[in-house]
Coordinates of C-alpha atoms and ligand atoms in Angstrom, one line a residue:
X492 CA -27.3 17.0 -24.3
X493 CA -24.0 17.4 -23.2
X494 CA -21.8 14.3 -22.1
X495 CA -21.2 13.2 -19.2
X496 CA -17.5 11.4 -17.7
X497 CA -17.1 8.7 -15.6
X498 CA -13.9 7.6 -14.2
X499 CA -12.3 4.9 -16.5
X500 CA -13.2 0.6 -16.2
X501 CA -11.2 -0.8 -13.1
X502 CA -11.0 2.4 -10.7
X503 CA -12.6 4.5 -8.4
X504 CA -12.8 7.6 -6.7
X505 CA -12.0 8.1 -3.0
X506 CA -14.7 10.0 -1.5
X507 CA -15.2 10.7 2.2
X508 CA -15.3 9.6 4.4
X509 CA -13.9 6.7 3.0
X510 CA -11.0 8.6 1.6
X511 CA -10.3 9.5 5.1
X512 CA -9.8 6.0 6.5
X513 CA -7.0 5.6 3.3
X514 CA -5.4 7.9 4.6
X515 CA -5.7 6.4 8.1
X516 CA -4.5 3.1 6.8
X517 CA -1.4 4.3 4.8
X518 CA 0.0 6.0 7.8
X519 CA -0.9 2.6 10.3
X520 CA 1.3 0.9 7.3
X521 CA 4.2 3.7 7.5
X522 CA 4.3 4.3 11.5
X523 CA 6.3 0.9 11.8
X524 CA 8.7 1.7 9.5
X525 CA 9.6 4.9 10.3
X526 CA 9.8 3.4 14.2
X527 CA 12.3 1.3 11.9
X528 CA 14.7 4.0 10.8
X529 CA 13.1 4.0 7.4
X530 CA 12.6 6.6 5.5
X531 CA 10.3 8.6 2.8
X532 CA 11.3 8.3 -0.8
X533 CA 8.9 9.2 -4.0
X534 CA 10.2 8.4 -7.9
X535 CA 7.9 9.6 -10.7
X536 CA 4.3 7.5 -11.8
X537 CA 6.4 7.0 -14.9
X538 CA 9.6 5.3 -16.3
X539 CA 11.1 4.1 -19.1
X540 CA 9.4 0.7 -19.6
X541 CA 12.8 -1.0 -20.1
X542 CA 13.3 -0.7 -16.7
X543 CA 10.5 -2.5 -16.1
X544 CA 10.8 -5.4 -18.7
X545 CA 14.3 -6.4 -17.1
X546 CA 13.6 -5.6 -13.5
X547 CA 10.3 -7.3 -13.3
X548 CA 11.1 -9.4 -15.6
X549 CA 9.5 -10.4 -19.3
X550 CA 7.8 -13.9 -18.4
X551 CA 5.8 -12.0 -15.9
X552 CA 1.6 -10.9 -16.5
X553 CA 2.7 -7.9 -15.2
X554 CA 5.1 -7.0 -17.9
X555 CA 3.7 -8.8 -20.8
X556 CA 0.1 -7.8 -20.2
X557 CA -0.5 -5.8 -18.3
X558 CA 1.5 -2.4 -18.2
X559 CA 0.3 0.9 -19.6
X560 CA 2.5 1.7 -21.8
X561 CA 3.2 5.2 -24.5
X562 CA 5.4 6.8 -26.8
X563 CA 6.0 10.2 -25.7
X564 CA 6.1 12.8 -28.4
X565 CA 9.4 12.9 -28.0
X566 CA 9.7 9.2 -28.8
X567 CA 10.1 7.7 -25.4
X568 CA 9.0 4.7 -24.2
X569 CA 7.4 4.8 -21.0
X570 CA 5.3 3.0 -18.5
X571 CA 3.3 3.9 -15.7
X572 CA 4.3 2.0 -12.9
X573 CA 2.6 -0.8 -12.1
X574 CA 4.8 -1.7 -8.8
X575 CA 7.1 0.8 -6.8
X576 CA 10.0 -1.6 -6.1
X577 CA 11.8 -1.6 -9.6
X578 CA 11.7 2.3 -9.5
X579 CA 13.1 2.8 -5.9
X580 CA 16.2 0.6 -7.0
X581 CA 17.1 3.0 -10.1
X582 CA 17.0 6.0 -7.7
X583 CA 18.8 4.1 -5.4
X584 CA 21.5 3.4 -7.5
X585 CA 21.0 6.7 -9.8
X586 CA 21.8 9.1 -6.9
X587 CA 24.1 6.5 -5.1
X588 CA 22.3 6.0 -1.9
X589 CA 24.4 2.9 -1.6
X590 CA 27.5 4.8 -0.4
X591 CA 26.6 6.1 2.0
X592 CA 25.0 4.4 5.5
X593 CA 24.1 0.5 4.9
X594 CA 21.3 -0.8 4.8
X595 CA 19.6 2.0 2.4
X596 CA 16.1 1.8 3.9
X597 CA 13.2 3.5 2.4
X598 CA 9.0 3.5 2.4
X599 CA 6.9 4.9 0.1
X600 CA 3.5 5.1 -0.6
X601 CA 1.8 5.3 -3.8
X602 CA -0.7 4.2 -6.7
X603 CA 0.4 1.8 -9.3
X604 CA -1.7 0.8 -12.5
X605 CA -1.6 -2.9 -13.9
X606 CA -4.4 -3.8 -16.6
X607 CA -5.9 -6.4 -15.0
X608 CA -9.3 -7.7 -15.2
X609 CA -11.0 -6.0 -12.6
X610 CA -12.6 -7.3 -9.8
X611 CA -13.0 -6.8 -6.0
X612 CA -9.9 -6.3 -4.6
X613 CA -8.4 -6.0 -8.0
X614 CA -7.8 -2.6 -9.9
X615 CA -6.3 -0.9 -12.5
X616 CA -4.8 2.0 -10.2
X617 CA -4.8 0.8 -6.9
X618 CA -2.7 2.2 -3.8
X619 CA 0.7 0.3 -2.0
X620 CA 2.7 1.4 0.6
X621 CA 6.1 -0.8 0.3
X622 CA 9.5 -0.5 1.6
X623 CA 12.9 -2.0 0.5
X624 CA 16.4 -2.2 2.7
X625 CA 19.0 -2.0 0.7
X626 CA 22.8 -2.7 0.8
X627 CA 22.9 -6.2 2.7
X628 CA 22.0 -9.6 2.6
X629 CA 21.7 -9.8 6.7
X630 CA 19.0 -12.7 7.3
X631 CA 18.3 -10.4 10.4
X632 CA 17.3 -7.7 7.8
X633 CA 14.7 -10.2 6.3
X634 CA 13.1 -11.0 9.6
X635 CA 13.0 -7.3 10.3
X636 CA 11.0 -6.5 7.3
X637 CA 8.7 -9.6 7.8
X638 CA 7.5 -8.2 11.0
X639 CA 7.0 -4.8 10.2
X640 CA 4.4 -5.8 8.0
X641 CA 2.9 -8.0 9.9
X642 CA 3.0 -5.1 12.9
X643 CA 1.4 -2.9 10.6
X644 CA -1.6 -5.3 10.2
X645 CA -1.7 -5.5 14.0
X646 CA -2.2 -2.1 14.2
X647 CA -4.6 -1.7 12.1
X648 CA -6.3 -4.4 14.3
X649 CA -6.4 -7.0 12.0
X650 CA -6.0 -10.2 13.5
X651 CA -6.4 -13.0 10.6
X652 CA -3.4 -12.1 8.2
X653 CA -1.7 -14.8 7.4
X654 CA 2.1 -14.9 6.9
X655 CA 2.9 -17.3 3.9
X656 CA 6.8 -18.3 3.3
X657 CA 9.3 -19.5 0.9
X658 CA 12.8 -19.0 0.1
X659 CA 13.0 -19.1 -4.0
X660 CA 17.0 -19.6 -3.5
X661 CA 19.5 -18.4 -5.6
X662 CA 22.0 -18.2 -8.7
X663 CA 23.7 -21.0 -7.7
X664 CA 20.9 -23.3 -6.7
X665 CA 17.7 -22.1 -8.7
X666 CA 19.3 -23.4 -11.9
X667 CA 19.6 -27.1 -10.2
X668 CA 15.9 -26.3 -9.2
X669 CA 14.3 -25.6 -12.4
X670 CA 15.8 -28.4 -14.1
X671 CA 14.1 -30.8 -12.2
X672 CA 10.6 -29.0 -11.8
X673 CA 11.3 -28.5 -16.1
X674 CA 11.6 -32.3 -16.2
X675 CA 8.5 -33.2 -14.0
X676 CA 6.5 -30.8 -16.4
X677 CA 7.3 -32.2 -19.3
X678 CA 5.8 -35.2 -18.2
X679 CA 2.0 -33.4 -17.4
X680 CA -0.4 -32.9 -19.8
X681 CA -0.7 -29.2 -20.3
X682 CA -2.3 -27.3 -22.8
X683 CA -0.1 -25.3 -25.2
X684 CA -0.2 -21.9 -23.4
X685 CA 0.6 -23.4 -19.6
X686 CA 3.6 -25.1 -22.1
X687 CA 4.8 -22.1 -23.5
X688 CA 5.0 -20.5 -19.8
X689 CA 6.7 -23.4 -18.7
X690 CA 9.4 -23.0 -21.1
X691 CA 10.0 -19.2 -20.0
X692 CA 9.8 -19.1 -16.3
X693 CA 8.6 -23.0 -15.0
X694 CA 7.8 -21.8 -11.5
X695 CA 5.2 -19.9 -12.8
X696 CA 3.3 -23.0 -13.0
X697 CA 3.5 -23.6 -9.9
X698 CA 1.1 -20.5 -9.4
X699 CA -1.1 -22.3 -11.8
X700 CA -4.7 -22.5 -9.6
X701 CA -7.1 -24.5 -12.0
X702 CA -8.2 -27.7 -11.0
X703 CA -7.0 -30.0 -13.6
X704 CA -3.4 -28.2 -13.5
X705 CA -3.0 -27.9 -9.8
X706 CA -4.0 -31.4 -9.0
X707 CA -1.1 -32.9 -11.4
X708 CA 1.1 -30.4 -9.1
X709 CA 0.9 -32.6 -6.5
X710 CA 4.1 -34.4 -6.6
X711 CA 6.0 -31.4 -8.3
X712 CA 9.6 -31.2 -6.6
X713 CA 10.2 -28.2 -4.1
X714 CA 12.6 -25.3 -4.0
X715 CA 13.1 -25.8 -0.5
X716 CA 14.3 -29.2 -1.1
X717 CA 16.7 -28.0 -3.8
X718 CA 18.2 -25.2 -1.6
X719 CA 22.2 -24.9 -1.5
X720 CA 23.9 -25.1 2.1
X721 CA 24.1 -20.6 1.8
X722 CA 20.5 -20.2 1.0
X723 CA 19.3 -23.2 3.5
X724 CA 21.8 -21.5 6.3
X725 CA 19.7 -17.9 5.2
X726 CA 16.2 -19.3 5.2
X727 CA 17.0 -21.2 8.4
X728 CA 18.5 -17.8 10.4
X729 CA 15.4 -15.9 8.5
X730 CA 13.1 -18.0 10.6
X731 CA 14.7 -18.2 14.0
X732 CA 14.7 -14.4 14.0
X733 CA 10.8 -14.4 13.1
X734 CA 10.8 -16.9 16.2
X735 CA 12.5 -14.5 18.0
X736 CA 10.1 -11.6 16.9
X737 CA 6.9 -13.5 17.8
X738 CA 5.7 -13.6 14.2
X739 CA 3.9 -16.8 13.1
X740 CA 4.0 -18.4 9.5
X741 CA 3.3 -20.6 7.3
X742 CA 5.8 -23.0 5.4
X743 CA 4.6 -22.1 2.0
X744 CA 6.8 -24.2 -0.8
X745 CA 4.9 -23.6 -3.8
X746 CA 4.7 -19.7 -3.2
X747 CA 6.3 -18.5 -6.2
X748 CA 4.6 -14.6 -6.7
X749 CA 4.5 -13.0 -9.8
X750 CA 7.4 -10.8 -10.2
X751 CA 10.3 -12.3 -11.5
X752 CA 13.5 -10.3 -9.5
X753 CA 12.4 -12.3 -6.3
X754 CA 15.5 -15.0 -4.8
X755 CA 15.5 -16.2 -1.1
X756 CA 12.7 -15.3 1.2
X757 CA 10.0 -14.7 -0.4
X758 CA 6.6 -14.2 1.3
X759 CA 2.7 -12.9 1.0
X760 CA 0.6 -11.3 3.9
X761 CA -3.3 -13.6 3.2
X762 CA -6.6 -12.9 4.2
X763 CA -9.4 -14.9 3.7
X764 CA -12.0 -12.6 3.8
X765 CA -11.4 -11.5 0.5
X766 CA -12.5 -13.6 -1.9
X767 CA -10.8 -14.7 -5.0
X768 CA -7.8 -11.9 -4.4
X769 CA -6.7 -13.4 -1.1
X770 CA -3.1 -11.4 -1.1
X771 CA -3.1 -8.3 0.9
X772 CA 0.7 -7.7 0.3
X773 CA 3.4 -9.4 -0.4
X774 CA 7.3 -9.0 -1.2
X775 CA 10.5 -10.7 -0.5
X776 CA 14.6 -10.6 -1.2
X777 CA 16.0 -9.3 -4.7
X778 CA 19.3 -10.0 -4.7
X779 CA 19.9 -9.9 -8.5
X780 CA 17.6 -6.8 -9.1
X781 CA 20.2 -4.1 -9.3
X782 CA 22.5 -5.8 -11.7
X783 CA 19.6 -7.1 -13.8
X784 CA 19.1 -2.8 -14.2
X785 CA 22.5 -2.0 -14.4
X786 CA 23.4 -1.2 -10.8
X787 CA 26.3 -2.5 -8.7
X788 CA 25.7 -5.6 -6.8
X789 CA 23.0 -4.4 -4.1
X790 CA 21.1 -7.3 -2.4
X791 CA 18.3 -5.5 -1.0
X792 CA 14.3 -7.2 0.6
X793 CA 11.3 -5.5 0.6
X794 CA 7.8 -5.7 0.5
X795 CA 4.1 -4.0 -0.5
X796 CA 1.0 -4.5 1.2
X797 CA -2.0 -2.9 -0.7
X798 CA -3.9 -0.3 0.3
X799 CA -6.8 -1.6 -1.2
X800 CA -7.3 -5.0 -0.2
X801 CA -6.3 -4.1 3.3
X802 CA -9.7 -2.1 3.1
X803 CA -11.4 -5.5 2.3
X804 CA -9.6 -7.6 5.1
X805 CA -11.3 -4.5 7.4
X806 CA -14.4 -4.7 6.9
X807 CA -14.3 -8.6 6.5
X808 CA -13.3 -8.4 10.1
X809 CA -15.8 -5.7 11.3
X810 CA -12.3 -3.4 12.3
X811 CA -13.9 0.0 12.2
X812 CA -10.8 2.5 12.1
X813 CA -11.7 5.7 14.5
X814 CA -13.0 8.6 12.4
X815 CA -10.4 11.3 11.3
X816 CA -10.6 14.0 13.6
X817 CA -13.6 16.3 11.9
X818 CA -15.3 19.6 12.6
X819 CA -15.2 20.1 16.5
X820 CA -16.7 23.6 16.2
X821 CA -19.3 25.9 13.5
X822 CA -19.7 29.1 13.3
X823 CA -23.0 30.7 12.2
X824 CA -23.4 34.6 11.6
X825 CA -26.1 36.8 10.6
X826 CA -25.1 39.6 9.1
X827 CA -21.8 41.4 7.0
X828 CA -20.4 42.8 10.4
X829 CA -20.9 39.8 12.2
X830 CA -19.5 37.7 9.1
X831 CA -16.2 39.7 9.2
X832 CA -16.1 39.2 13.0
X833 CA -16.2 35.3 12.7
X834 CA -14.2 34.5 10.3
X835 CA -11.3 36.6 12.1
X836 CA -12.9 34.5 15.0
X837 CA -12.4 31.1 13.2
X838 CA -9.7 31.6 11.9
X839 CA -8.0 32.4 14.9
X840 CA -9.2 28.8 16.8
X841 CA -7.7 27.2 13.7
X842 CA -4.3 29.0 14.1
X843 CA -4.9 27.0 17.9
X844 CA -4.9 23.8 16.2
X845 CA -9.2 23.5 17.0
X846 CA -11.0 22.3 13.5
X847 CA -13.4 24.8 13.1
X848 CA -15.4 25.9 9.9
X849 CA -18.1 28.4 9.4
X850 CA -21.3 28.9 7.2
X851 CA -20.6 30.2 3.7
X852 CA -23.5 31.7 1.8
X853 CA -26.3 33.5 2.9
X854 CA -28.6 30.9 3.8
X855 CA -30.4 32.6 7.2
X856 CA -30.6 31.0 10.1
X857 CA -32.3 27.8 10.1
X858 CA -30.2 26.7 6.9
X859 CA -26.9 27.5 8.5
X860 CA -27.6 25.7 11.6
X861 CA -28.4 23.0 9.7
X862 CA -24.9 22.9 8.2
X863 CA -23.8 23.5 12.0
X864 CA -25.5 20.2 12.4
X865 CA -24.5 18.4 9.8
X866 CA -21.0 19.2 10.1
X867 CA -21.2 17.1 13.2
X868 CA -19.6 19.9 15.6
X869 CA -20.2 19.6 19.0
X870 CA -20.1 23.2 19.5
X871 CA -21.5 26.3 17.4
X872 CA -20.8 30.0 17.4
X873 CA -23.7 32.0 16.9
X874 CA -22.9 35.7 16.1
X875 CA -25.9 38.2 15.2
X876 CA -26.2 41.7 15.1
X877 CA -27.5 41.8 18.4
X878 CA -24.8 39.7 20.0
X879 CA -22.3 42.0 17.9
X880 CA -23.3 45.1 19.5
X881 CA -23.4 43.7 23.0
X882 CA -19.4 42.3 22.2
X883 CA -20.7 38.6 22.9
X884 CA -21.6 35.8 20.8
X885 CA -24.1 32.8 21.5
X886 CA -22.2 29.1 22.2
X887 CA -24.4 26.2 21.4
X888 CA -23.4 23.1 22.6
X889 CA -25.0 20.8 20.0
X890 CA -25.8 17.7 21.5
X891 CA -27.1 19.1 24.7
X892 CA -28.9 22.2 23.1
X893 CA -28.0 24.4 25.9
X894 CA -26.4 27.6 25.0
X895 CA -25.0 30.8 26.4
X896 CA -23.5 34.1 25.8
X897 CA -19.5 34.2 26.4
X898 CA -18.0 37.4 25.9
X899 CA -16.2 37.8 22.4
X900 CA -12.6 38.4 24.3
X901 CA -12.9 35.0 26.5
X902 CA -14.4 32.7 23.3
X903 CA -11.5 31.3 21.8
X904 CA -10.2 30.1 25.6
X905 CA -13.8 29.3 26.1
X906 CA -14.3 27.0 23.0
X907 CA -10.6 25.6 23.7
X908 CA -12.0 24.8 27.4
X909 CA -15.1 22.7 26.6
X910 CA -13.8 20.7 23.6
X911 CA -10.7 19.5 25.6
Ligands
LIG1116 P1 2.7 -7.5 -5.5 O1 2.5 -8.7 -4.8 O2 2.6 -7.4 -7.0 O3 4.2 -7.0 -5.1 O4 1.8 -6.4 -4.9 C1 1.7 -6.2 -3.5 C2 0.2 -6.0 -3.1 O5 -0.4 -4.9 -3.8 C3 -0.6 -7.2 -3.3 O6 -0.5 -8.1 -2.3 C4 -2.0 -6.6 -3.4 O7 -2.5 -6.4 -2.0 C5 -1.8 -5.2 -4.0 N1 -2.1 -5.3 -5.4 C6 -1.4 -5.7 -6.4 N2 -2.1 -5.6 -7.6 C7 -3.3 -5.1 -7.3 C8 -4.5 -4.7 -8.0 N3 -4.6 -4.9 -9.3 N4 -5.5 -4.2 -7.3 C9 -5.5 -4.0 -6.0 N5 -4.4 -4.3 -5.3 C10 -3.3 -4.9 -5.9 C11 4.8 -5.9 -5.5 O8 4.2 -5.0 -6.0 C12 6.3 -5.8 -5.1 N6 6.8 -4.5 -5.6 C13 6.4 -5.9 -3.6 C14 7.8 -5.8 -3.2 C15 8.5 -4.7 -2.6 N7 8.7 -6.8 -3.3 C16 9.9 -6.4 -2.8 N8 9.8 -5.1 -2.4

């Protein structure tokens, strides 16, 4: 017996019509933006995984376990992506976007591949459409970005995303910061590993969710409360320009997310629908990010939401996005002459813009109106011998049942007139 193939632990194939309403949802998620003046960009599924060790940063899951990593033959190392924003960065500053018009503002859309433990609403190639603004430091640019993402949920008709927020401050004051929270952990009792991750990045533990952890968090100093007077001047203009924008959030101190290149606002689009993986996207300022790569000094914000999970807030909600425009009319012949005839036929509505399709095969009558009816048309073409010879062709309605001959000169402006 021969083997069979399945597609590999932790993902999934997009089949309609659910495929369809991915697509639906990555272009609700783009539309905003490029309202914005943002526009497309695409780097490769692959870089060298340097660029993701400093960029993301080594304390992180994602770069200590969870990339998919190889050796090419040619001895490279390289990793397949397992977030967009470290990659737009290196092209930005690769092909020196930076010099020319400020901010650099750019979307994307993509799949990204983390080796996770999978779960619902977590993958090991999942889909993200992000975008970063590049170039300034403009708490105005913040807000801006903020909002788009919460517009694209809006649009989408989502109504229970939640905005969390933080500001994760910067050189200057995150230092102060993680001396204190350092000191106030080393007065918990943690188990050896939560240590050890204490000691490379302590506001990972923050993140910490387990009971016993989380519940000796309770007193654990702030950022916000640690924020110098340029970051608390940012944070504060960051949220008067949300005010300003209508857009409602959370105060969200212990957000910390789990990329390391994050400094000032920093936020996460919720749902609770969800289960266990509430996050439906998430980003925030990177101030550092360039120079940590070897860039010039580019402050740039950004965010992703996920593709995925977005799905999942959907249906939680009962938001049913309206169908992709399918077949509007079928075309059914019976014979080779008649064949010949329809598909110049066909393809001519198509050249119209109408979305048309025809029977393949020779599956007689009653099978191909079947396919006309399955295709779910509202109109078919019916072209026999008979109808050939007499220079008309049969037009079903298929709802109604009715149907009547139209002359094969008048049918394209016929079909165009009952399915507008
Ligand atoms: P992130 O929070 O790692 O941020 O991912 C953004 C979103 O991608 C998450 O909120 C989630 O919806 C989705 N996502 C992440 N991992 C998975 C997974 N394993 N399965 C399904 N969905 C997933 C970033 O990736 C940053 N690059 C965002 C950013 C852009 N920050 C600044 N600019």
């Amino acid at each position: 017996m021969s083997s069979t193939f399945s597609a590999p632990k932790g993902t999934f194939d997009l089949l309609p019509p659910e495929s369809e309403v991915y697509l639906a949802i990555r272009e609700a998620m783009a539309a905003p933006l490029r309202r914005a003046g943002y526009r497309y960009v695409e780097t490769p599924t692959f870089e060298q995984t340097a660029l993701f060790e400093r960029g993301v940063g080594e304390s992180t899951d994602v770069v200590s376990k969870e990339m998919y990593s190889f050796t090419t033959r040619g001895g490279d190392h390289l990793t397949l992506k397992p977030e967009g924003t470290a990659g737009v960065v290196r092209a930005v500053i690769q092909h020196r976007l930076y010099a020319g018009q400020l901010p650099v503002k750019l979307w994307y859309s993509g799949t990204y591949y983390r080796y996770e433990r999978p779960q619902a609403g977590r993958y090991r190639h999942f889909s993200q459409v992000g975008a970063e603004a590049m170039g300034v430091d403009d708490p105005a640019l913040d807000a801006e970005v903020v909002a788009l993402g919460m517009t694209a949920y809006r649009d989408l008709g989502l109504s229970e995303v939640r905005l969390l927020l933080n500001s994760l401050g910067d050189a200057v004051c995150r230092p102060v910061y993680r001396e204190k929270l350092t000191g106030f952990l080393a007065g918990l009792e943690l188990d050896a590993d939560t240590r050890r991750r204490a000691e490379l990045n302590p506001l990972r533990v923050l993140d910490d969710k387990r009971p016993e952890v989380a519940k000796q968090l309770a007193d654990a100093p702030v950022i916000v409360d640690s924020l110098c007077d340029d970051c608390r001047a940012h944070y504060d203009a960051v949220r008067r320009h949300l005010g300003d924008l209508d857009v409602t959030w959370e105060e969200s101190p212990r957000l910390v997310r789990g990329l390391d290149y994050y400094t000032r606002t920093t936020f996460e689009f919720q749902h609770d629908g969800l289960g266990a993986q509430s996050a439906v996207g998430g980003g925030g300022r990177y101030d550092g990010l360039s120079e940590d790569i070897g860039g010039p000094p580019l402050p740039g914000i950004g965010w992703a939401l996920g593709v995925d999970r977005t799905l999942l807030a959907m249906r939680a909600e009962g938001v049913e996005l309206a169908a992709a425009t399918g077949c509007e009319v079928f075309g059914v012949a019976l014979g080779e002459a008649a064949k010949q005839q329809l598909v110049k036929l066909i393809g001519e509505l198509r050249a119209r813009g109408v979305c048309a399709d025809l029977a393949y095969g020779d599956r007689g009558l009653k099978g191909a109106m079947k396919a006309a009816d399955r295709s779910g048309a509202r109109l078919a073409i019916v072209l026999g011998e008979r109808d050939l010879a007499a220079g008309t062709a049969q037009l079903k309605d298929l709802g109604s049942g009715e149907q009547d001959a139209v002359a094969l000169a008048d049918l394209v402006a016929t079909v165009e007139g009952r399915i507008r």
